[in-house]
Coordinates of C-alpha atoms and ligand atoms in Angstrom, one line a residue:
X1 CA -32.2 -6.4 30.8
X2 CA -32.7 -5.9 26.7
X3 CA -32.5 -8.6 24.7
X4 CA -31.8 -12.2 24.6
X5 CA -28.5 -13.8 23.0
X6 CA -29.1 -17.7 21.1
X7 CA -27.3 -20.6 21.7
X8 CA -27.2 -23.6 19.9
X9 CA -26.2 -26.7 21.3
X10 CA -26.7 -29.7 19.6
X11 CA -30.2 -29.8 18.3
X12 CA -31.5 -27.0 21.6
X13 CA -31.8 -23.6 21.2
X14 CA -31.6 -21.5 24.3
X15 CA -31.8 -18.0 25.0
X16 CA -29.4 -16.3 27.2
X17 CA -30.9 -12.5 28.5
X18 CA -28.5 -9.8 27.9
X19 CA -27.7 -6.9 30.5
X20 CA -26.3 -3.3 29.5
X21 CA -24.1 -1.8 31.2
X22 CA -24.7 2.6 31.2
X23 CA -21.8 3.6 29.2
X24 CA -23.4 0.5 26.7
X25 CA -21.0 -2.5 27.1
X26 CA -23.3 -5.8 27.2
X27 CA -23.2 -8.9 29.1
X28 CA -24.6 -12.5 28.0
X29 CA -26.0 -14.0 31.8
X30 CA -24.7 -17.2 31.5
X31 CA -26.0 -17.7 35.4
X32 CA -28.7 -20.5 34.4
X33 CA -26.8 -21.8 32.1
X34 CA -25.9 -25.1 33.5
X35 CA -29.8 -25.6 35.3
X36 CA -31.1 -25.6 31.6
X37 CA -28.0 -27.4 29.2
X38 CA -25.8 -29.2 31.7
X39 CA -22.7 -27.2 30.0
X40 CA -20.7 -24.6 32.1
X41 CA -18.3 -21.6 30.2
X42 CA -14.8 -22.1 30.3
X43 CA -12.5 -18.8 30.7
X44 CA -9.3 -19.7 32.1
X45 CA -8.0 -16.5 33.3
X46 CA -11.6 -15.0 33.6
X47 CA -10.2 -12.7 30.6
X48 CA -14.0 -12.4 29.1
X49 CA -15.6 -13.3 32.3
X50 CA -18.0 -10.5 34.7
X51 CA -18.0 -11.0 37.9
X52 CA -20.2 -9.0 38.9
X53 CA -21.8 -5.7 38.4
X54 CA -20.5 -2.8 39.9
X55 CA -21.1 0.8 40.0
X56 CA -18.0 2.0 41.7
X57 CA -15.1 2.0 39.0
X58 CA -15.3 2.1 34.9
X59 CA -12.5 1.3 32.8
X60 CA -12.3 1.6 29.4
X61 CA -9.1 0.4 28.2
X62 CA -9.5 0.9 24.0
X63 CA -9.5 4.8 25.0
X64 CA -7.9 4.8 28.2
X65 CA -11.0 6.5 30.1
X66 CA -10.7 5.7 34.2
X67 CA -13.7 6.9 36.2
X68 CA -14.2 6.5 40.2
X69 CA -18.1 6.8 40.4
X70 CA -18.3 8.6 37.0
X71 CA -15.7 11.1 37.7
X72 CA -12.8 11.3 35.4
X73 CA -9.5 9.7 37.0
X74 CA -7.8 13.5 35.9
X75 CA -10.4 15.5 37.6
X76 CA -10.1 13.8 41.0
X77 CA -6.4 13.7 40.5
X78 CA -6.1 17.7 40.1
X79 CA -9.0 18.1 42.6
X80 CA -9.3 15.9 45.4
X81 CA -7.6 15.0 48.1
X82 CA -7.2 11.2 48.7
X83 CA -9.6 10.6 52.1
X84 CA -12.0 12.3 49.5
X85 CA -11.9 10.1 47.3
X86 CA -11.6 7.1 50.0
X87 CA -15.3 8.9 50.8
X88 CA -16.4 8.8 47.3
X89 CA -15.4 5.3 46.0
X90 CA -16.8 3.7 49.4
X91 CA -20.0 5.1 49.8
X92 CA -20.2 6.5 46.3
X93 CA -20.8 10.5 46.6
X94 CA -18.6 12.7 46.9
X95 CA -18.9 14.0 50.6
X96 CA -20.0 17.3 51.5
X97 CA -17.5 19.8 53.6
X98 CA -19.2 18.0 56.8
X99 CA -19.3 14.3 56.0
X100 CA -15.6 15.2 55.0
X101 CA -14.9 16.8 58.0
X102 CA -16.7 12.9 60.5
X103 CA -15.2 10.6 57.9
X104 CA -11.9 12.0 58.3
X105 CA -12.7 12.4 62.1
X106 CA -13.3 8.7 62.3
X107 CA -10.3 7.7 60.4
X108 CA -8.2 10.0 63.2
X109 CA -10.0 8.1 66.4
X110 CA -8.4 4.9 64.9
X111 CA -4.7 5.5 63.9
X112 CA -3.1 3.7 66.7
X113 CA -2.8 0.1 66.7
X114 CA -2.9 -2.0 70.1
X115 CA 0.4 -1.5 71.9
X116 CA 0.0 -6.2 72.3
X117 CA 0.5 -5.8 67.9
X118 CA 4.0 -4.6 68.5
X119 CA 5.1 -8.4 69.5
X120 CA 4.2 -9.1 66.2
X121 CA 6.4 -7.4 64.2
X122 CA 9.4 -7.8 66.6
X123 CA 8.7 -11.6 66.2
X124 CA 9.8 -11.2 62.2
X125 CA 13.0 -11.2 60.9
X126 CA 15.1 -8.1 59.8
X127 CA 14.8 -9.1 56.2
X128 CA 11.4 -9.9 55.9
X129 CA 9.7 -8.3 52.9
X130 CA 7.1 -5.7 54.5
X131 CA 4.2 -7.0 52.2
X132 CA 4.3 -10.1 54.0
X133 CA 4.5 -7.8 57.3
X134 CA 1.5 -6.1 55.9
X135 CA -1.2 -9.2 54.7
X136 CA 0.4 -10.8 58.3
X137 CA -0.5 -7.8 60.5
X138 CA -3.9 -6.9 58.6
X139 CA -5.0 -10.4 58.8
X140 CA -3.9 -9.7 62.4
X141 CA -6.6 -6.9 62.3
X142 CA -9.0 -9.3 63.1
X143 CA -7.8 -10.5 66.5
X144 CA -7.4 -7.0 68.0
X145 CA -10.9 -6.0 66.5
X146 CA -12.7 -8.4 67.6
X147 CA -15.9 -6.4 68.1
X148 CA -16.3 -5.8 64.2
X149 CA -16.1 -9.1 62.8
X150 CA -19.4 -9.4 62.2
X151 CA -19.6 -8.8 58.2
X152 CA -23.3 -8.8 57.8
X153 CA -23.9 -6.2 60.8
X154 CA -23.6 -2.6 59.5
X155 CA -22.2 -1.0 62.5
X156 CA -20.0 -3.4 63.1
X157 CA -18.9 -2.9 59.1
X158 CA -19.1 0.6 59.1
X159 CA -16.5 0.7 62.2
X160 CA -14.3 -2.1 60.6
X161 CA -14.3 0.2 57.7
X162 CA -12.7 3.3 60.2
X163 CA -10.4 1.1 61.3
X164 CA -9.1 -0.4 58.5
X165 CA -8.4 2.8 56.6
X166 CA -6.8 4.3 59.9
X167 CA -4.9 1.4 61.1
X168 CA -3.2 0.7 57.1
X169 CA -1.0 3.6 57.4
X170 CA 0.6 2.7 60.5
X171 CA 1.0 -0.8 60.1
X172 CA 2.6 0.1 56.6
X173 CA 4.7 2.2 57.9
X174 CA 5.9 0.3 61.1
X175 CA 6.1 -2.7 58.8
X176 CA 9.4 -0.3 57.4
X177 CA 10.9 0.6 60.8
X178 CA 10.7 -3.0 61.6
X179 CA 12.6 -3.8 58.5
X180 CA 14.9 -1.2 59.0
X181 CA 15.5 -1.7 63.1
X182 CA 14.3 1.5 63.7
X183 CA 11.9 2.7 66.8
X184 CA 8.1 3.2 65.7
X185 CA 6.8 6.6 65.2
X186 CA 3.4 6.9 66.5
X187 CA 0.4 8.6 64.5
X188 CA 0.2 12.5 64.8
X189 CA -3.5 13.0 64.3
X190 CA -3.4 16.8 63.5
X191 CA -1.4 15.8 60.5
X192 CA -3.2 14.6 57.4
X193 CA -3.7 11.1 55.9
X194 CA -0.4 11.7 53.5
X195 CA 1.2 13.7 55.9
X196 CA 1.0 11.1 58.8
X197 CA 2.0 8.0 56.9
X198 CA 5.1 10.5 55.6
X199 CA 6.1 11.3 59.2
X200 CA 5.8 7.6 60.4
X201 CA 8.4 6.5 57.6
X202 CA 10.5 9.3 58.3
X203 CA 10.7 10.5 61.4
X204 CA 13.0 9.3 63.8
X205 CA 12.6 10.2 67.6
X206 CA 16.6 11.8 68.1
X207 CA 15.6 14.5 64.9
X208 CA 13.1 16.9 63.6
X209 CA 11.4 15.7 60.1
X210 CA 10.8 18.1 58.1
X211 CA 8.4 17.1 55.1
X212 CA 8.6 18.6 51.4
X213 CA 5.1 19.5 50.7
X214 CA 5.5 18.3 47.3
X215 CA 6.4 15.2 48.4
X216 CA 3.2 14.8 50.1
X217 CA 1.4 16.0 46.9
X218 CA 3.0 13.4 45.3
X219 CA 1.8 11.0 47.4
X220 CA -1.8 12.2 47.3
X221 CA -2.0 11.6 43.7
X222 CA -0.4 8.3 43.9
X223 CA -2.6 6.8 46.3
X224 CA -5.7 8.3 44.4
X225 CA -4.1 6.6 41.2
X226 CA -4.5 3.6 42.6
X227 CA -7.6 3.8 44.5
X228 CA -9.6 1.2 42.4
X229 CA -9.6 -0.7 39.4
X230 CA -12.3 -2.6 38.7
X231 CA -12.2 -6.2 39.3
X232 CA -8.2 -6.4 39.0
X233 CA -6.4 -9.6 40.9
X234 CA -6.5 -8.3 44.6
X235 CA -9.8 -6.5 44.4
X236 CA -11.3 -9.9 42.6
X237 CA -9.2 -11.9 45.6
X238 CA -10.6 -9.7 47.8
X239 CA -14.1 -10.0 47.1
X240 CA -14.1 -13.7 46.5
X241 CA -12.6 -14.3 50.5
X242 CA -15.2 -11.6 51.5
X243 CA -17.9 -13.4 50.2
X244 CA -17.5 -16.1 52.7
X245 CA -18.8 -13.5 54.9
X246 CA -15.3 -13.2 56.4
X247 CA -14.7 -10.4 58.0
X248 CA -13.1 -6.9 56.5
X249 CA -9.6 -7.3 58.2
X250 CA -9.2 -11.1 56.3
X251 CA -10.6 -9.9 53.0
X252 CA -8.2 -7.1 53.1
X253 CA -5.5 -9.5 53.8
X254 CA -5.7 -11.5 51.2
X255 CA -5.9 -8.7 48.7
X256 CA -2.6 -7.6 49.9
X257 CA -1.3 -11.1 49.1
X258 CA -2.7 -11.1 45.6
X259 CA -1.5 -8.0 45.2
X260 CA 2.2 -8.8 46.0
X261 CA 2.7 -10.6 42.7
X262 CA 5.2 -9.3 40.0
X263 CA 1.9 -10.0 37.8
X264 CA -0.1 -7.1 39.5
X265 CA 1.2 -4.4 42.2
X266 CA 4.5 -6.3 43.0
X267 CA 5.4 -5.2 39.1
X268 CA 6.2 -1.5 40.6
X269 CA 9.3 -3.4 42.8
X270 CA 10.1 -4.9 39.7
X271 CA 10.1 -2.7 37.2
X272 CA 13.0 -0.2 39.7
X273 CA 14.6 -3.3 39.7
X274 CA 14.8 -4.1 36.2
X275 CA 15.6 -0.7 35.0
X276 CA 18.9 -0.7 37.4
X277 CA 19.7 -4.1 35.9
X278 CA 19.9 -2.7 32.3
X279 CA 21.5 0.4 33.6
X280 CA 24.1 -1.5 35.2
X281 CA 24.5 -3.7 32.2
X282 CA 25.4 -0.6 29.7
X283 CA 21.8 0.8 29.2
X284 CA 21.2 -1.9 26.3
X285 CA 18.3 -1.7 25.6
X286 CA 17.9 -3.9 22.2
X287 CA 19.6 -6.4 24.4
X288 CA 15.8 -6.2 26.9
X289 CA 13.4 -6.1 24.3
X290 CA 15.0 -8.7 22.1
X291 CA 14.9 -10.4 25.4
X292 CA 11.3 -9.2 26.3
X293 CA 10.2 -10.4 22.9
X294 CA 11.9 -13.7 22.5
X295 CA 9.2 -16.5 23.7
X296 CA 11.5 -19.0 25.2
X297 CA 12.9 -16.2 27.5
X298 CA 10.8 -15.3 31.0
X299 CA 12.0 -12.0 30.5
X300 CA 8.8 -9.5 30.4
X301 CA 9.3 -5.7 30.1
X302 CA 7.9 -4.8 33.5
X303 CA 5.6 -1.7 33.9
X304 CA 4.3 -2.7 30.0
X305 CA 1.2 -4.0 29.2
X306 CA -2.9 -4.5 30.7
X307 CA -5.5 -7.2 30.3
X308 CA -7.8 -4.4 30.2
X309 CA -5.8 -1.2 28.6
X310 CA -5.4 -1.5 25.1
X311 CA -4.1 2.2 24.9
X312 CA -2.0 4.4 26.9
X313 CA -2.9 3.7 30.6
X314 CA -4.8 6.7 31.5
X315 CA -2.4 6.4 35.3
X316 CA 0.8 6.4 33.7
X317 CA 0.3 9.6 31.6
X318 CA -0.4 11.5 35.1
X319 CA 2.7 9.9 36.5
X320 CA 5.3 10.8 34.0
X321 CA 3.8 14.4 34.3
X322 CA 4.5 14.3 38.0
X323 CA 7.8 12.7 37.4
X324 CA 8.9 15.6 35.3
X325 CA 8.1 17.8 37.7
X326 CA 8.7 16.2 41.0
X327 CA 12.5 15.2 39.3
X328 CA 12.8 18.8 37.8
X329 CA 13.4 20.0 41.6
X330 CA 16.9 18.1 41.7
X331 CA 20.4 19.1 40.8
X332 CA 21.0 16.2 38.4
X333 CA 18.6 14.8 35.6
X334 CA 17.6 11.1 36.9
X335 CA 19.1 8.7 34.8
X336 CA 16.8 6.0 35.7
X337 CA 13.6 8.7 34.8
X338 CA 15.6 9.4 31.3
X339 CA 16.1 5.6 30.7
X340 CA 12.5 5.0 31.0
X341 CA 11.8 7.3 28.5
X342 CA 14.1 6.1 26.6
X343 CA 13.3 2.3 26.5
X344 CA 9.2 3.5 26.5
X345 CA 10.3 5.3 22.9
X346 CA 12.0 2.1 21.9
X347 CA 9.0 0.0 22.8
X348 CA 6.4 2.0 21.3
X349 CA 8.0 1.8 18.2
X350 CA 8.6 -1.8 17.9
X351 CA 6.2 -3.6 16.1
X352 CA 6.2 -6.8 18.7
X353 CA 4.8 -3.8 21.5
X354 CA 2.3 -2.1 18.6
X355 CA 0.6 -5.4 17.3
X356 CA 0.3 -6.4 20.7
X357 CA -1.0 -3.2 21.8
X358 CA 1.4 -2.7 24.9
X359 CA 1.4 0.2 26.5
X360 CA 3.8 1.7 29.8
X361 CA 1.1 1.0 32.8
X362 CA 0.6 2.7 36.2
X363 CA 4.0 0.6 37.2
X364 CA 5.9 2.1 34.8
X365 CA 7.0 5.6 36.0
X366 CA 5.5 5.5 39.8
X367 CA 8.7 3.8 41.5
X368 CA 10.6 6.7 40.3
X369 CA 8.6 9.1 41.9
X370 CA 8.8 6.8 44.9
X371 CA 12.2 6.5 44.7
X372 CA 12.5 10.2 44.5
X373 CA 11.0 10.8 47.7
X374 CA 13.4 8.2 49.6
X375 CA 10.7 5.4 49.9
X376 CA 13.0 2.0 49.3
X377 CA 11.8 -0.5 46.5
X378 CA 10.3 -3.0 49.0
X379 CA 7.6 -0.6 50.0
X380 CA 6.8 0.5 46.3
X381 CA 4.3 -2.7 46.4
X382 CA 3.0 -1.6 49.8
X383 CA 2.3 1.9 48.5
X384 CA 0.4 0.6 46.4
X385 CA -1.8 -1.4 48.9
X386 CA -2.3 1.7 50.7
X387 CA -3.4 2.9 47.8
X388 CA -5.7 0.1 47.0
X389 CA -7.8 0.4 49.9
X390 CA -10.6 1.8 49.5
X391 CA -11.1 -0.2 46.4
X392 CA -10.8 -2.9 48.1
X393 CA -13.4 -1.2 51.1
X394 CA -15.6 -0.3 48.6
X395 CA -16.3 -3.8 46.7
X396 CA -16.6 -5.2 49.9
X397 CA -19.2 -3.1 50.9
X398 CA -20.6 -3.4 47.8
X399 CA -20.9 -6.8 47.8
X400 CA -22.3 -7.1 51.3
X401 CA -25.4 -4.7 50.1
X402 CA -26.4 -6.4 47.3
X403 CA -29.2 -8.4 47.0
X404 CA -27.7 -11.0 45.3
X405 CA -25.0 -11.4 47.2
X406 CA -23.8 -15.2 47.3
X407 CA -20.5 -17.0 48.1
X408 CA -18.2 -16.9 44.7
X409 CA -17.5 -20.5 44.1
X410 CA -16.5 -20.9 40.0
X411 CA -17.2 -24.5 38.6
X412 CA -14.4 -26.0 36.8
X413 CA -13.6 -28.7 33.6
X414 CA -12.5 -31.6 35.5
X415 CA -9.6 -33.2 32.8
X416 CA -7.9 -35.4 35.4
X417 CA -7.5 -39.2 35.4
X418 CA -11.2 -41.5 34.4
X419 CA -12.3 -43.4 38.0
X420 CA -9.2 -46.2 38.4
X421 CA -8.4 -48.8 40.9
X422 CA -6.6 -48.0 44.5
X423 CA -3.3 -49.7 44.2
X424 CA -1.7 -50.8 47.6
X425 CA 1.6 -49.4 48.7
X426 CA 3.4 -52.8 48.6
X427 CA 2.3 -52.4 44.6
X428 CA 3.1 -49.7 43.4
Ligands
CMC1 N1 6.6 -7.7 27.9 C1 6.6 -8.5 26.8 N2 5.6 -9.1 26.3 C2 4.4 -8.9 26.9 C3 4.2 -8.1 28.0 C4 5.4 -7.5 28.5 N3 5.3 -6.7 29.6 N4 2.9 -8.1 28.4 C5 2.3 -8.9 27.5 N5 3.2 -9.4 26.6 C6 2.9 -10.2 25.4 C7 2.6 -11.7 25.9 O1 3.8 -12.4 25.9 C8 1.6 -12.1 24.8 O2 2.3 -12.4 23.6 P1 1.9 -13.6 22.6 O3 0.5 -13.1 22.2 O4 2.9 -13.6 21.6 O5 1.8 -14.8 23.5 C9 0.8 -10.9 24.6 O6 1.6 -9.8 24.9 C10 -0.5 -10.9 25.4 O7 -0.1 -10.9 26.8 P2 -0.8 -11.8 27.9 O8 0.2 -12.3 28.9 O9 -1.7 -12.8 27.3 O10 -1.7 -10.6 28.6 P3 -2.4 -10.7 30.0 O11 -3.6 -9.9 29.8 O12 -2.6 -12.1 30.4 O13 -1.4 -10.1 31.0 C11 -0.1 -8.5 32.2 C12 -1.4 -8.7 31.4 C13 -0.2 -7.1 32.8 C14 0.0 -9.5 33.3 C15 1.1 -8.5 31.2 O14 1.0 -7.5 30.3 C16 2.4 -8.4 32.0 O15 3.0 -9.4 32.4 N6 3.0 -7.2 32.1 C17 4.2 -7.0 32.9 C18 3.8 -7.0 34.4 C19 3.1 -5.7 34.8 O16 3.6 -4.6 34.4 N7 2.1 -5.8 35.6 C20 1.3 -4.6 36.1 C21 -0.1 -4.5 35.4 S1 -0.8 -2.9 35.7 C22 -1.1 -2.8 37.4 C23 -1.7 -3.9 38.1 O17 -2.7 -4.5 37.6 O18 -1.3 -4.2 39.2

């Protein structure tokens, strides 16, 4: 703590102590404000609002700079595998060859889920979207673990922590065979992470699967892509359940709702989606971004533009990279890859995407690599969640070590109706 900022209210002048942040970004604490001048902020959205502090992701989204821990986003993409980074955004090191070695250990002891979990997904119907499969069966988590609900005990969080990243994989994956009526494929644990959840997707008992290694570097680097971003919508979801002391398994769950949204991960789903729909309608593309910029239409260029990245999302130049090459592999160009391009081009030169500094995000190109590799669009979101995870893990944790850990409860402006009379039924 610095410096103090001044407020003025009235005829009262108060001063507000400033924190710093290490790469120098500052923070007014507003956390007495109300004790000493009976006002509260206002910040609908939470668009200007920390939190928290955090030492576990920085984003700086006038440059787009990404670092996990300090390390550059492109570093750890080009040079880590993703349980690695799982290691390093959890407990904030990166591991040494033999904590590697019993992290990844641990995972593997926990990849199968209780045989009693199968009723649940048989109990959902064949169309049901396998996000809601996923938040249902996490949240589910905490039934079949029931020795590691105990948020506040570190062993009991350290094993809720093995489980969670070893049991994710599976679920995700059985959450497809369900959806697709076919039989579950059990964890291989002499497989890797990437590997495994590959071969659970894939692999069906009657054939041999036989996995493109570049697929599964592909997936790597998706899933450290989206490892963490600060205190996005699911990670901020999951922190605020969390810090009802609810267990791991329920705070996960209801990241993976938040996540789900069109707004947030579920824009990867969407933005497949919408770039078929303008392929099928002719490839117009004037026709979406006259759409995309007109106010009175719903209409949003999916895969475009960040609260936080006010430049060229750091995430989406690594995927289009990966795109070329992954999609250099097949016979035929992808005209769905080459349409994106194309409509990216048209955006960035439109004045409507420049003054509003809108850039292609991490949803932009990553359903096409997803696509690519046969994954459907109603697991692009999912993907993502598996992604996610030890984010989510690591704020968790985070939160649960720190001293000044205290349930999240936001005040609010109350605008509703002044005190009125009850009017009876036969009245009104
Ligand atoms: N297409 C058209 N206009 C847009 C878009 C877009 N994708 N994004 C923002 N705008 C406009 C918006 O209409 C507003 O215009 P005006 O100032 O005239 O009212 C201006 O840009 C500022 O947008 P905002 O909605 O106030 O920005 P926000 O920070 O509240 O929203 C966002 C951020 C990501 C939700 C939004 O850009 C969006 O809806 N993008 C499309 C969905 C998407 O790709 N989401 C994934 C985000 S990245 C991964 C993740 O977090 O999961």
């Amino acid at each position: 703590m610095s410096d103090f900022a001044k407020l003025i209210i009235g005829e009262r002048e108060f001063e507000l102590p400033i924190h710093q942040g290490t790469e120098g970004h500052r923070a007014i604490d507003i956390s007495k404000l109300l004790a000493q001048t009976g006002h509260i902020t206002l910040d609908d959205g939470y668009g200007n609002t920390g939190a928290t502090e955090s030492q576990i992701t920085y984003v700086d989204g006038e440059n787009g700079v990404l670092r996990y821990r300090g390390y550059a986003i492109e570093d750890l993409a080009q040079r880590c595998d993703f349980t690695e980074t799982a290691y390093l955004l959890i407990y904030g090191e990166l591991p040494t060859a033999e904590q590697l070695e019993e992290f990844r250990a641990s995972i593997r002891t926990h990849t199968l889920l209780h045989e009693g979990m199968k009723q649940i997904f048989a109990g959902f119907p064949p169309d049901a979207h396998p996000m809601a499969i996923l938040s249902s069966v996490v949240g589910a988590l905490a039934i079949y673990s029931g020795d590691t609900i105990d948020a506040r005990d570190p062993e009991q969080q350290q094993l809720a922590i093995y489980r969670m990243m070893a049991k994710m994989p599976t679920i995700a994956a059985f959450s497809y065979k369900q959806s697709i009526g076919q039989p579950f494929i059990y964890p291989e644990n002499r497989l890797t992470y990437c590997q495994n959840f590959l071969q659970m997707m894939f692999a069906v008992p009657s054939e041999r699967y036989e996995m493109d290694p570049d697929f599964v570097d592909a997936l790597n680097l998706l899933l450290i892509l989206h490892a963490d971003h600060g205190q996005n919508c699911s990670t901020s979801a999951v922190r605020m359940v969390g810090s009802s002391t609810v267990n791991l398994f329920s705070s996960i769950s209801a990241g993976i709702c938040a996540l789900w949204g069109a707004l947030h991960g579920g824009a990867n789903e969407a933005c497949i989606n919408m770039l078929d729909m303008i392929r099928a309608d002719g490839g117009n593309l004037g026709k979406y971004i006259d759409r995309a910029k007109d106010p009175n239409d719903e209409f949003r260029l999916m895969g475009f533009g960040h609260r936080v990245y006010k430049n060229y999302d750091p995430r989406a130049t690594i995927i289009k990279e990966v795109c070329h090459k992954l999609l250099a592999k097949q016979k035929k160009p992808d005209p769905i890859f080459q349409l994106a391009q194309e409509l990216e081009e048209v955006a960035l030169n439109d004045s409507y995407f420049v003054d509003r500094r809108l850039y292609p995000n991490v949803d932009f190109y990553s359903g096409i690599i997803y696509r690519a590799m046969g994954i459907p669009e109603n697991m692009f979101t999912v993907l993502f969640a598996l992604g996610r995870l030890p984010g989510w893990i690591a704020h968790w944790r985070e939160m649960h070590l720190a001293p000044t850990m205290r349930i999240h409860r936001p005040r609010q402006l109350y605008t509703g109706s002044p005190k009125r009379e009850f009017v009876p039924l036969i009245k009104r």
